[in-house]
Coordinates of C-alpha atoms in Angstrom, one line a residue:
Chain A
M1 CA 84.3 197.4 127.2
A2 CA 81.9 198.5 129.9
T3 CA 79.6 201.3 128.9
P4 CA 79.4 203.7 131.8
T5 CA 75.8 204.0 132.7
L6 CA 74.3 204.8 136.1
T7 CA 71.5 202.5 135.5
R8 CA 73.8 199.6 136.5
S9 CA 73.2 200.3 140.2
T10 CA 71.3 197.5 141.8
P11 CA 68.2 198.4 143.6
A12 CA 69.5 197.0 146.9
A13 CA 72.6 199.1 146.9
P14 CA 72.1 202.3 144.9
T15 CA 75.5 203.7 144.0
T16 CA 76.3 207.1 145.3
A17 CA 76.6 208.0 141.6
L18 CA 78.0 211.4 141.7
K19 CA 80.2 211.4 144.8
I20 CA 83.3 213.0 143.6
R21 CA 86.5 211.2 144.3
Q22 CA 89.2 213.3 145.6
P23 CA 92.5 211.8 144.5
R24 CA 95.7 213.8 145.0
K25 CA 95.2 217.2 146.7
R26 CA 98.6 218.6 145.8
L27 CA 98.6 222.3 145.0
T28 CA 100.0 222.3 141.5
V29 CA 100.0 225.0 138.9
G30 CA 97.5 222.9 136.8
R31 CA 95.2 222.6 139.8
V32 CA 95.2 226.3 140.4
A33 CA 94.6 227.0 136.7
A34 CA 91.6 224.6 136.8
V35 CA 90.1 226.4 139.7
V36 CA 90.6 229.8 138.0
V37 CA 89.0 228.6 134.7
A38 CA 86.1 226.9 136.5
A39 CA 85.5 230.0 138.5
L40 CA 85.5 232.2 135.4
I41 CA 82.9 230.0 133.8
A42 CA 80.8 230.0 137.0
V43 CA 80.9 233.8 137.1
L44 CA 79.9 234.0 133.5
W45 CA 77.0 231.6 134.2
L46 CA 75.9 233.6 137.2
I47 CA 76.0 237.0 135.6
P48 CA 72.5 236.8 134.0
F49 CA 71.0 235.9 137.4
A50 CA 72.9 238.7 139.1
W51 CA 72.0 241.3 136.5
A52 CA 68.3 240.3 136.5
T53 CA 68.3 240.5 140.3
V54 CA 69.9 243.9 140.4
T55 CA 67.5 245.2 137.7
A56 CA 64.5 243.8 139.5
F57 CA 65.5 245.9 142.6
K58 CA 65.9 249.1 140.7
S59 CA 63.4 251.8 140.1
E60 CA 61.9 251.8 136.6
A61 CA 63.8 255.0 135.9
D62 CA 67.1 253.7 136.9
A63 CA 66.5 250.5 135.0
S64 CA 65.9 252.3 131.8
A65 CA 68.7 254.9 132.3
S66 CA 71.1 254.7 129.5
K67 CA 74.0 254.4 131.9
V68 CA 74.4 250.8 132.9
S69 CA 74.8 250.6 136.7
W70 CA 75.2 247.7 139.2
F71 CA 74.5 250.2 142.0
P72 CA 71.5 252.4 141.0
P73 CA 71.8 256.1 141.7
S74 CA 68.4 256.2 143.6
G75 CA 69.1 253.0 145.5
F76 CA 67.3 249.6 145.6
T77 CA 63.6 249.3 145.9
F78 CA 60.9 246.6 146.0
D79 CA 58.6 248.6 143.7
A80 CA 58.9 246.2 140.8
F81 CA 57.9 243.2 142.8
V82 CA 55.0 245.1 144.4
N83 CA 53.8 246.2 140.9
V84 CA 54.1 242.6 139.6
F85 CA 52.0 241.3 142.4
Q86 CA 49.4 244.0 142.0
A87 CA 49.2 244.0 138.2
G88 CA 50.0 240.5 137.2
N89 CA 48.6 237.0 137.8
I90 CA 51.9 235.5 138.9
P91 CA 50.5 233.7 142.0
L92 CA 47.6 232.2 139.9
W93 CA 49.9 231.2 137.1
T94 CA 52.3 229.6 139.6
W95 CA 49.4 227.6 141.0
N96 CA 48.3 226.6 137.5
S97 CA 51.9 225.4 136.7
L98 CA 52.1 223.6 140.0
Y99 CA 48.9 221.6 139.7
T100 CA 49.1 220.8 136.0
S101 CA 52.8 219.7 136.4
A102 CA 51.9 217.6 139.5
A103 CA 49.0 216.0 137.6
I104 CA 51.1 215.2 134.6
T105 CA 53.8 213.8 136.9
A106 CA 51.4 211.6 138.8
I107 CA 49.6 210.2 135.8
T108 CA 52.9 209.6 134.0
L109 CA 54.3 207.7 136.9
V110 CA 51.3 205.5 137.4
I111 CA 50.7 204.5 133.7
S112 CA 54.4 204.2 132.9
A113 CA 55.2 202.1 136.0
L114 CA 52.4 199.7 135.2
M115 CA 53.5 199.5 131.6
A116 CA 57.1 199.0 132.6
Y117 CA 56.2 196.2 135.0
A118 CA 54.3 194.4 132.3
L119 CA 57.2 194.7 129.9
S120 CA 59.7 193.7 132.5
R121 CA 58.1 190.8 134.4
I122 CA 55.1 189.5 132.7
E123 CA 55.3 187.1 129.7
F124 CA 52.3 187.8 127.5
K125 CA 51.2 187.6 123.9
G126 CA 52.0 190.7 121.8
K127 CA 54.6 192.0 124.2
K128 CA 57.4 192.1 121.6
V129 CA 55.2 194.1 119.2
L130 CA 54.2 196.4 122.0
M131 CA 57.9 196.9 122.9
V132 CA 58.9 197.9 119.3
V133 CA 55.9 200.3 119.0
I134 CA 56.8 202.1 122.2
I135 CA 60.5 202.3 121.4
A136 CA 59.6 203.7 118.0
A137 CA 57.4 206.3 119.7
I138 CA 60.4 207.8 121.5
I139 CA 61.5 209.5 118.3
V140 CA 58.2 211.3 117.7
P141 CA 58.9 215.0 118.1
P142 CA 56.1 216.9 120.0
P143 CA 56.0 219.8 117.5
V144 CA 54.8 217.3 114.8
L145 CA 51.8 216.6 116.9
M146 CA 50.7 220.1 117.6
I147 CA 48.4 220.6 114.6
P148 CA 46.4 217.4 114.9
L149 CA 46.4 217.5 118.7
F150 CA 45.0 221.0 118.7
Y151 CA 42.3 219.8 116.3
Q152 CA 41.6 216.8 118.4
M153 CA 41.3 218.9 121.5
L154 CA 38.8 221.1 119.7
A155 CA 36.7 218.1 118.9
F156 CA 36.9 216.9 122.5
K157 CA 35.8 220.4 123.6
M158 CA 38.9 220.5 125.8
I159 CA 40.5 223.6 124.5
D160 CA 40.7 226.2 127.3
T161 CA 40.5 223.6 130.0
S162 CA 43.4 222.2 132.1
W163 CA 42.8 218.8 130.6
A164 CA 44.1 220.1 127.3
I165 CA 47.4 221.0 129.0
I166 CA 47.6 217.8 131.1
L167 CA 46.5 214.8 129.0
P168 CA 48.8 215.0 126.0
Q169 CA 51.8 215.5 128.2
V170 CA 51.6 212.2 130.1
I171 CA 53.1 209.9 127.5
H172 CA 56.8 209.4 128.0
P173 CA 57.9 206.3 126.2
A174 CA 61.5 206.8 127.2
M175 CA 60.6 206.9 130.8
V176 CA 58.8 203.5 130.4
F177 CA 62.1 202.1 129.3
V178 CA 64.0 203.8 132.1
L179 CA 61.6 202.1 134.6
K180 CA 61.7 198.8 132.8
K181 CA 65.5 198.7 132.9
F182 CA 65.4 199.2 136.7
F183 CA 62.6 196.6 137.2
D184 CA 64.7 194.1 135.2
Q185 CA 67.5 194.3 137.8
I186 CA 65.3 193.4 140.8
P187 CA 66.1 189.8 141.7
H188 CA 63.3 187.4 140.8
E189 CA 63.8 185.5 144.1
L190 CA 62.2 188.4 145.9
E191 CA 58.8 187.8 144.3
E192 CA 59.0 184.0 144.1
A193 CA 57.8 183.6 147.7
A194 CA 54.9 185.8 147.0
V195 CA 54.1 183.9 143.8
M196 CA 54.0 180.6 145.9
D197 CA 51.6 182.2 148.3
G198 CA 49.4 183.0 145.3
A199 CA 49.8 186.8 145.5
S200 CA 48.3 188.6 142.5
R201 CA 50.5 190.5 140.0
L202 CA 49.1 193.8 141.3
R203 CA 50.0 192.9 144.8
I204 CA 53.5 192.0 143.8
F205 CA 53.8 195.2 141.9
L206 CA 52.5 197.3 144.7
Q207 CA 54.2 195.6 147.7
I208 CA 57.5 194.3 146.3
I209 CA 58.5 196.1 143.1
L210 CA 57.4 199.7 143.9
P211 CA 59.0 200.0 147.3
L212 CA 62.3 198.8 145.9
S213 CA 62.1 201.3 143.1
R214 CA 61.9 204.5 145.0
P215 CA 65.1 206.0 143.7
I216 CA 64.2 205.5 140.0
L217 CA 60.6 206.6 140.6
A218 CA 61.9 209.8 142.2
A219 CA 64.3 210.4 139.3
V220 CA 61.5 210.0 136.7
A221 CA 59.1 212.1 138.7
I222 CA 61.6 215.0 139.0
F223 CA 62.5 214.8 135.3
V224 CA 58.9 214.8 134.1
F225 CA 58.0 217.5 136.6
I226 CA 60.7 219.9 135.4
G227 CA 59.8 219.2 131.8
A228 CA 56.1 219.9 132.4
W229 CA 56.8 223.0 134.5
N230 CA 58.9 224.5 131.8
N231 CA 56.9 223.4 128.7
F232 CA 56.0 226.3 126.6
L233 CA 54.7 225.3 123.2
W234 CA 51.8 223.0 124.0
P235 CA 50.3 225.1 126.9
F236 CA 50.8 228.1 124.7
I237 CA 48.7 226.5 121.9
S238 CA 46.1 224.8 124.0
T239 CA 45.0 227.7 126.3
N240 CA 44.0 231.3 125.8
D241 CA 42.0 231.7 128.9
D242 CA 44.0 234.1 131.1
S243 CA 43.0 232.3 134.3
L244 CA 44.4 228.9 133.0
L245 CA 47.8 230.1 131.8
T246 CA 50.9 228.3 133.1
L247 CA 53.8 230.4 134.3
P248 CA 55.9 230.3 131.1
V249 CA 52.9 231.2 128.9
G250 CA 51.7 233.9 131.3
L251 CA 55.1 235.5 131.4
Q252 CA 55.1 235.7 127.7
T253 CA 51.9 237.8 127.8
I254 CA 53.4 240.0 130.5
K255 CA 56.4 240.7 128.4
S256 CA 54.3 241.9 125.5
A257 CA 52.0 243.9 127.7
Y258 CA 54.6 245.8 129.7
G259 CA 57.0 246.1 126.9
V260 CA 59.6 248.5 128.2
Q261 CA 59.2 248.1 132.0
Y262 CA 62.5 246.4 132.5
A263 CA 62.5 246.2 136.3
Q264 CA 59.1 244.7 136.3
N265 CA 60.1 242.2 133.6
M266 CA 63.1 241.0 135.6
A267 CA 61.1 240.9 138.8
S268 CA 58.5 238.6 137.2
A269 CA 61.2 236.4 135.6
L270 CA 62.9 236.0 139.0
L271 CA 59.6 235.1 140.7
A272 CA 59.0 232.5 138.0
A273 CA 62.5 231.1 138.4
L274 CA 62.4 230.9 142.1
P275 CA 60.3 227.8 142.7
L276 CA 62.5 225.5 140.7
I277 CA 65.7 226.9 142.1
V278 CA 64.4 226.3 145.6
V279 CA 63.4 222.8 144.6
F280 CA 66.9 222.3 143.2
L281 CA 68.5 223.4 146.4
F282 CA 66.5 220.9 148.3
F283 CA 66.7 217.9 145.9
Q284 CA 70.0 218.6 144.4
R285 CA 71.3 215.0 144.6
Q286 CA 68.1 213.4 143.3
I287 CA 67.8 215.9 140.4
I288 CA 71.4 215.4 139.3
K289 CA 71.0 211.6 139.6
G290 CA 67.7 211.9 137.7
V291 CA 69.3 213.7 134.8
A292 CA 72.2 211.3 134.7
T293 CA 70.1 208.2 134.9
T294 CA 67.1 209.2 132.7
G295 CA 69.3 211.1 130.3
L296 CA 71.6 208.2 129.8
A297 CA 69.0 205.5 129.7
G298 CA 66.7 207.5 127.6
T299 CA 68.6 206.6 124.5
Chain B
M1 CA 43.4 177.7 123.1
S2 CA 44.6 174.1 123.6
S3 CA 47.3 174.4 120.9
S4 CA 48.7 177.6 122.4
T5 CA 48.8 176.0 125.8
L6 CA 50.9 173.2 124.4
S7 CA 53.4 175.4 122.7
R8 CA 53.7 177.4 125.9
Q9 CA 54.6 174.3 127.8
T10 CA 57.4 173.5 125.4
S11 CA 58.9 176.9 125.5
Q12 CA 59.5 177.3 129.2
P13 CA 59.9 180.9 130.2
R14 CA 63.3 181.6 131.7
T15 CA 62.4 184.7 133.6
T16 CA 59.4 183.6 135.6
P17 CA 59.7 180.1 136.9
G18 CA 56.1 179.1 137.7
P19 CA 55.1 177.0 140.7
G20 CA 55.3 173.7 138.8
K21 CA 54.0 172.2 135.6
A22 CA 50.4 171.9 136.6
G23 CA 50.0 175.5 137.6
L24 CA 52.1 176.7 134.7
S25 CA 49.6 176.9 131.9
L26 CA 47.0 178.4 134.2
R27 CA 49.5 181.1 135.3
R28 CA 50.5 181.7 131.7
S29 CA 47.1 182.3 130.4
R30 CA 46.4 184.5 133.4
D31 CA 49.6 186.4 132.5
N32 CA 48.3 187.1 129.1
L33 CA 45.4 188.9 130.8
N34 CA 47.7 190.5 133.4
G35 CA 50.1 191.8 130.8
W36 CA 47.4 193.6 128.9
A37 CA 45.7 194.8 132.0
F38 CA 48.9 196.4 133.2
A39 CA 49.6 197.9 129.8
T40 CA 46.1 199.3 129.2
P41 CA 46.2 202.6 131.1
F42 CA 49.4 203.6 129.2
L43 CA 48.0 202.3 126.0
V44 CA 44.8 204.3 126.2
F45 CA 46.8 207.6 126.5
F46 CA 49.3 206.4 124.0
L47 CA 46.6 205.6 121.4
V48 CA 44.5 208.7 122.0
F49 CA 47.2 211.3 122.3
L50 CA 50.1 209.9 120.3
V51 CA 49.1 207.3 117.7
W52 CA 45.9 208.9 116.7
P53 CA 47.3 212.4 116.2
I54 CA 50.1 210.9 114.1
L55 CA 47.7 209.1 111.8
Y56 CA 45.2 212.0 111.8
G57 CA 48.0 214.5 111.1
F58 CA 49.0 212.5 108.1
Y59 CA 45.5 212.4 106.9
M60 CA 45.2 216.1 107.4
S61 CA 48.3 216.7 105.3
L62 CA 46.5 215.1 102.4
T63 CA 43.6 217.5 102.6
G64 CA 43.1 221.2 102.1
K65 CA 41.8 221.5 105.7
S66 CA 41.8 225.0 107.2
L67 CA 41.0 226.3 110.7
T68 CA 38.0 228.0 109.2
G69 CA 36.6 224.6 108.2
A70 CA 36.8 225.0 104.4
N71 CA 37.8 222.2 102.1
D72 CA 38.1 218.9 104.0
S73 CA 38.4 216.9 100.9
L74 CA 41.4 214.8 100.0
I75 CA 43.8 216.5 97.6
G76 CA 46.5 213.9 97.6
F77 CA 50.1 215.0 97.9
A78 CA 49.5 218.5 96.6
N79 CA 50.5 220.0 100.0
Y80 CA 53.8 218.2 99.8
A81 CA 54.4 219.3 96.3
E82 CA 53.6 222.9 97.3
A83 CA 55.9 222.6 100.4
F84 CA 58.9 221.4 98.3
A85 CA 58.5 224.4 96.1
D86 CA 58.0 226.8 99.1
A87 CA 61.0 229.1 99.6
G88 CA 59.7 229.9 103.1
M89 CA 59.8 226.3 104.1
W90 CA 63.3 225.8 102.8
R91 CA 64.5 228.9 104.4
S92 CA 63.1 227.9 107.8
L93 CA 64.5 224.4 107.4
G94 CA 67.8 226.0 106.5
N95 CA 67.7 228.2 109.6
T96 CA 66.9 225.1 111.7
L97 CA 69.9 223.2 110.3
Y98 CA 72.2 226.2 110.7
F99 CA 71.1 226.5 114.4
T100 CA 71.6 222.8 114.9
V101 CA 75.2 222.9 113.4
I102 CA 76.4 226.0 115.2
S103 CA 74.7 225.1 118.6
T104 CA 75.7 221.5 118.8
V105 CA 79.5 222.1 118.7
P106 CA 79.7 224.5 121.7
L107 CA 77.0 222.6 123.6
V108 CA 79.1 219.5 123.6
L109 CA 82.6 221.1 123.9
V110 CA 81.7 223.5 126.7
A111 CA 80.0 220.7 128.6
L112 CA 83.1 218.5 128.2
V113 CA 85.4 221.3 129.5
M114 CA 83.1 222.0 132.5
A115 CA 82.9 218.3 133.4
A116 CA 86.7 217.8 133.0
L117 CA 87.4 220.8 135.3
L118 CA 85.1 219.5 138.0
N119 CA 86.4 215.9 137.6
I120 CA 89.8 217.0 138.9
G121 CA 88.1 217.2 142.3
L122 CA 87.7 220.9 143.1
P123 CA 86.4 222.0 146.5
A124 CA 82.8 223.0 147.0
Q125 CA 81.5 220.8 144.2
W126 CA 77.9 221.7 144.9
L127 CA 78.6 225.4 144.1
W128 CA 80.0 224.6 140.7
R129 CA 77.3 222.2 139.8
L130 CA 74.7 224.6 140.9
S131 CA 76.0 227.5 138.8
Y132 CA 76.6 225.4 135.7
F133 CA 73.3 223.5 135.9
A134 CA 70.8 226.0 137.4
P135 CA 69.9 227.7 134.1
F136 CA 68.6 224.3 132.8
L137 CA 65.8 224.5 135.4
L138 CA 64.5 227.8 134.0
A139 CA 61.6 228.1 131.6
S140 CA 62.4 229.3 128.1
T141 CA 60.4 232.5 128.9
V142 CA 62.6 233.3 131.8
V143 CA 65.8 232.7 129.8
S144 CA 64.4 234.9 127.0
L145 CA 63.6 237.7 129.3
F146 CA 67.1 237.6 130.8
F147 CA 68.8 237.6 127.5
V148 CA 66.6 240.1 125.7
W149 CA 67.5 242.5 128.5
M150 CA 71.2 241.8 128.4
Y151 CA 71.2 242.0 124.6
N152 CA 69.4 245.4 124.6
P153 CA 71.4 247.5 122.1
Q154 CA 71.2 250.7 124.2
L155 CA 70.7 249.7 127.8
G156 CA 72.1 246.2 127.6
L157 CA 74.9 244.9 129.9
I158 CA 76.8 243.3 127.0
N159 CA 77.1 246.3 124.8
D160 CA 78.0 248.4 127.8
F161 CA 80.8 245.9 128.6
L162 CA 82.1 245.9 125.1
S163 CA 82.1 249.7 124.9
K164 CA 84.7 249.7 127.6
F165 CA 87.0 248.2 125.1
G166 CA 86.0 250.6 122.4
I167 CA 83.9 248.0 120.6
P168 CA 80.9 249.7 118.8
K169 CA 77.3 248.7 119.7
V170 CA 76.2 245.3 118.3
G171 CA 72.5 244.7 117.4
W172 CA 72.5 241.4 119.0
L173 CA 68.9 240.5 118.1
N174 CA 68.4 243.1 115.3
D175 CA 71.3 242.3 113.1
P176 CA 70.4 239.4 110.7
N177 CA 74.0 238.3 110.7
V178 CA 74.3 238.1 114.4
A179 CA 70.8 237.2 115.7
M180 CA 71.2 233.4 115.3
W181 CA 74.5 233.5 117.2
S182 CA 72.9 235.5 120.0
I183 CA 70.3 232.8 120.3
V184 CA 73.0 230.1 120.3
I185 CA 74.8 231.9 123.2
A186 CA 71.5 232.1 125.2
T187 CA 70.8 228.4 124.4
L188 CA 74.3 227.4 125.4
W189 CA 73.9 229.2 128.8
W190 CA 70.5 227.7 129.3
T191 CA 71.0 224.0 128.4
V192 CA 74.7 223.1 128.6
G193 CA 74.2 222.0 132.2
F194 CA 72.4 218.9 131.1
N195 CA 75.2 217.7 128.8
F196 CA 77.6 218.7 131.5
L197 CA 75.9 216.4 134.0
L198 CA 75.9 213.5 131.5
Y199 CA 79.6 214.0 130.9
L200 CA 80.4 214.3 134.7
A201 CA 78.4 211.1 135.4
A202 CA 80.3 209.2 132.7
M203 CA 83.7 210.5 133.8
Q204 CA 83.1 209.3 137.3
N205 CA 82.4 205.8 136.1
I206 CA 85.9 205.5 134.6
P207 CA 87.8 203.2 136.9
V208 CA 90.4 205.0 139.0
Q209 CA 92.9 202.2 138.3
H210 CA 93.3 203.4 134.8
Y211 CA 94.6 206.7 136.1
E212 CA 96.7 205.1 138.8
A213 CA 98.4 202.9 136.2
A214 CA 99.0 205.8 133.9
S215 CA 100.4 207.8 136.7
L216 CA 102.9 205.1 137.5
D217 CA 103.9 205.2 133.9
G218 CA 104.6 208.9 134.3
A219 CA 101.6 210.2 132.3
G220 CA 100.7 213.8 133.2
P221 CA 97.2 215.2 133.5
W222 CA 96.9 216.2 129.9
R223 CA 98.2 212.9 128.6
Q224 CA 95.8 211.1 131.0
F225 CA 92.9 213.2 129.7
F226 CA 93.6 212.5 126.0
S227 CA 94.7 208.9 126.4
I228 CA 92.2 207.7 129.0
T229 CA 89.3 210.0 129.7
L230 CA 88.4 211.0 126.1
P231 CA 88.6 207.5 124.6
Q232 CA 86.6 206.1 127.6
L233 CA 84.0 208.8 127.0
T234 CA 83.5 208.0 123.3
P235 CA 80.1 206.3 123.7
T236 CA 78.9 209.1 125.9
T237 CA 80.1 211.7 123.4
V238 CA 78.3 209.9 120.5
M239 CA 75.2 209.8 122.6
I240 CA 75.3 213.5 123.7
V241 CA 76.0 214.7 120.1
L242 CA 73.1 212.8 118.7
L243 CA 70.7 213.8 121.6
Q244 CA 71.8 217.4 121.1
I245 CA 71.2 217.3 117.3
L246 CA 67.7 215.9 117.9
A247 CA 67.0 218.6 120.6
S248 CA 68.4 221.4 118.4
L249 CA 66.3 220.4 115.4
K250 CA 63.2 221.0 117.5
V251 CA 64.2 224.6 118.5
F252 CA 61.3 227.0 118.8
D253 CA 60.6 228.5 122.3
Q254 CA 63.6 230.7 122.8
I255 CA 63.7 231.9 119.2
Y256 CA 60.0 232.7 119.2
Q257 CA 60.3 234.7 122.4
M258 CA 63.6 236.5 121.7
T259 CA 63.3 237.4 118.0
A260 CA 59.9 236.0 116.9
G261 CA 61.9 234.6 114.0
G262 CA 63.3 238.0 112.9
P263 CA 64.9 240.1 111.8
G264 CA 63.5 239.5 108.4
G265 CA 62.9 235.8 109.0
S266 CA 66.7 235.2 109.5
T267 CA 66.1 233.1 112.7
R268 CA 62.7 231.6 112.0
P269 CA 63.0 227.8 112.6
V270 CA 60.9 225.2 110.8
V271 CA 58.7 224.6 114.0
Q272 CA 57.7 228.2 113.9
Y273 CA 56.9 227.9 110.2
I274 CA 54.6 225.0 111.0
F275 CA 53.1 226.9 113.9
E276 CA 52.4 230.0 111.7
T277 CA 51.0 228.3 108.7
G278 CA 48.7 226.3 111.0
F279 CA 47.6 228.9 113.5
T280 CA 48.0 232.3 111.9
G281 CA 47.7 231.3 108.3
Y282 CA 44.9 228.8 109.2
R283 CA 46.2 226.3 106.7
L284 CA 46.1 223.1 108.8
G285 CA 46.5 220.7 106.0
Y286 CA 49.5 222.4 104.6
S287 CA 51.0 222.9 108.0
A288 CA 50.6 219.2 108.7
A289 CA 52.4 218.4 105.5
I290 CA 55.4 220.5 106.6
S291 CA 55.3 218.8 110.0
Y292 CA 55.7 215.5 108.2
I293 CA 58.6 216.7 106.1
F294 CA 60.2 217.8 109.4
F295 CA 59.3 214.4 111.0
G296 CA 61.1 212.7 108.1
L297 CA 64.2 214.6 109.0
I298 CA 64.0 213.6 112.6
V299 CA 63.4 210.0 111.7
L300 CA 66.5 210.1 109.5
V301 CA 68.7 211.4 112.3
S302 CA 67.2 208.9 114.8
A303 CA 67.9 206.1 112.3
L304 CA 71.5 207.2 112.1
Q305 CA 71.6 207.2 115.9
F306 CA 70.2 203.7 116.0
V307 CA 72.7 202.4 113.5
I308 CA 75.6 204.0 115.3
T309 CA 74.7 202.8 118.8
R310 CA 73.9 199.3 117.5
R311 CA 77.3 199.1 115.8
R312 CA 79.0 200.2 119.0
S313 CA 77.2 197.8 121.2
A314 CA 77.6 194.9 118.8

């Protein structure tokens, strides 16, 4: 029985994994019912966005009025957004999130791809043990590490630096195996010629393996980036300095500082949500593929 | 050296055919070096930021270490003994398990329904996918802000909607009997898109011929779903359920931000208990001990997953 995984796709011909087949297009009762149910769920799923948006464009008085309204009595206004930009550090926190997530993604990709290549293509002593240790590491839940990691960062004098946010987040054992599985499928014939010519391992890796692996590298990158961008617990623990906070942690401080300013709260939430929603609109296919591939192969 | 070279020549590697016998041993010993050279960057991070904290955390759990620096001495398993007698720990562990049980069921079922609906081949696929999956891209803080606002007992959208049907105001996050369910609803909205995509991907890998054959035999859509789709999805379902359990056990962010564990500790998960004993109670050693008890639970579930997936693939 074939297990349906998207990792089966060969590097030469990546399957258009999520292209929906459209079998019979008859207009049946069942079909109409399906559309209705799907639409109902979609509306339910969009309401929080819609409600947050409407609130963000209200005046603070309208937002805290006891009568819930989709069309505020005193009309829509940009006040909340203006206030957020004046009062908060949203642009700074967005920048912090951007460069820490980018650094985490870059380091993760480099070290994981090198490791995966070694596990996939090179026969060396101790490889089997290494493999078992890294597989075992997949189950380690990050919350278990927070206490000793915090203490370790204190000892390294890294607390309240960006390094504290970045360095502990670059280890993704599951991603190593996602990459290894992909490298395994690349035909050996492709590198044999290079081996004959006496090309070094590094050269084979850089000039043959990596270019063929763009889809999986993109998938892993997107997956790691989203995770790093949205991570709350570790950046929350490892930074207190207001100028270093990432967006999720910064938002948490805004929430407690403004308390009851609903319009402002929703405006900052929307500003924080915007970058990834835009990224999604641009990279929809890759993101969906990334989730499907890394999610399935991660087990 | 020489003996290992000999043994290497007898066990020819199948995966990397060398350029001939003479070059083989040279290449093999070079590969020993190469292998470790490629592995080193990852291993450095791995040892410093994963293996060492695990070992050090375990050592900490055997001491009376506190953030204020007092009592670094070994006290054996006293922290563990204390934890097992600690009603607070059991309560938070109970909350975590409760959340895991009541969140996993809807997070799997709703994802299945969403994927099944889209798999029929509705128009404007991207629109459905976007609306179901987009919340997954949000940070927990954003999700919490959205839902705290909607759950607001006086000004909230949900109570206002319910009042139109004469349903009295619900204290979504203030009522100890309701708060955990409110968090489950927010979590469902936030993360179901991930499971939905996994299901959708698996469904689209089921060969069309199965359905064509069933169609010829006169099987309707429901019959096809229960006799073809669901059975074909069994490995995916097992995987999603186990991944979901592991994810739910680690719950912290949204609870901390929406209720801070309240009201009256009714939603406080074990990760928050670890966090609080360590960082607000300053008892690092004790906190590490609870971490390890929690770790044990995760290992148990992972072992279960390993056994199940092994049996399936065997």
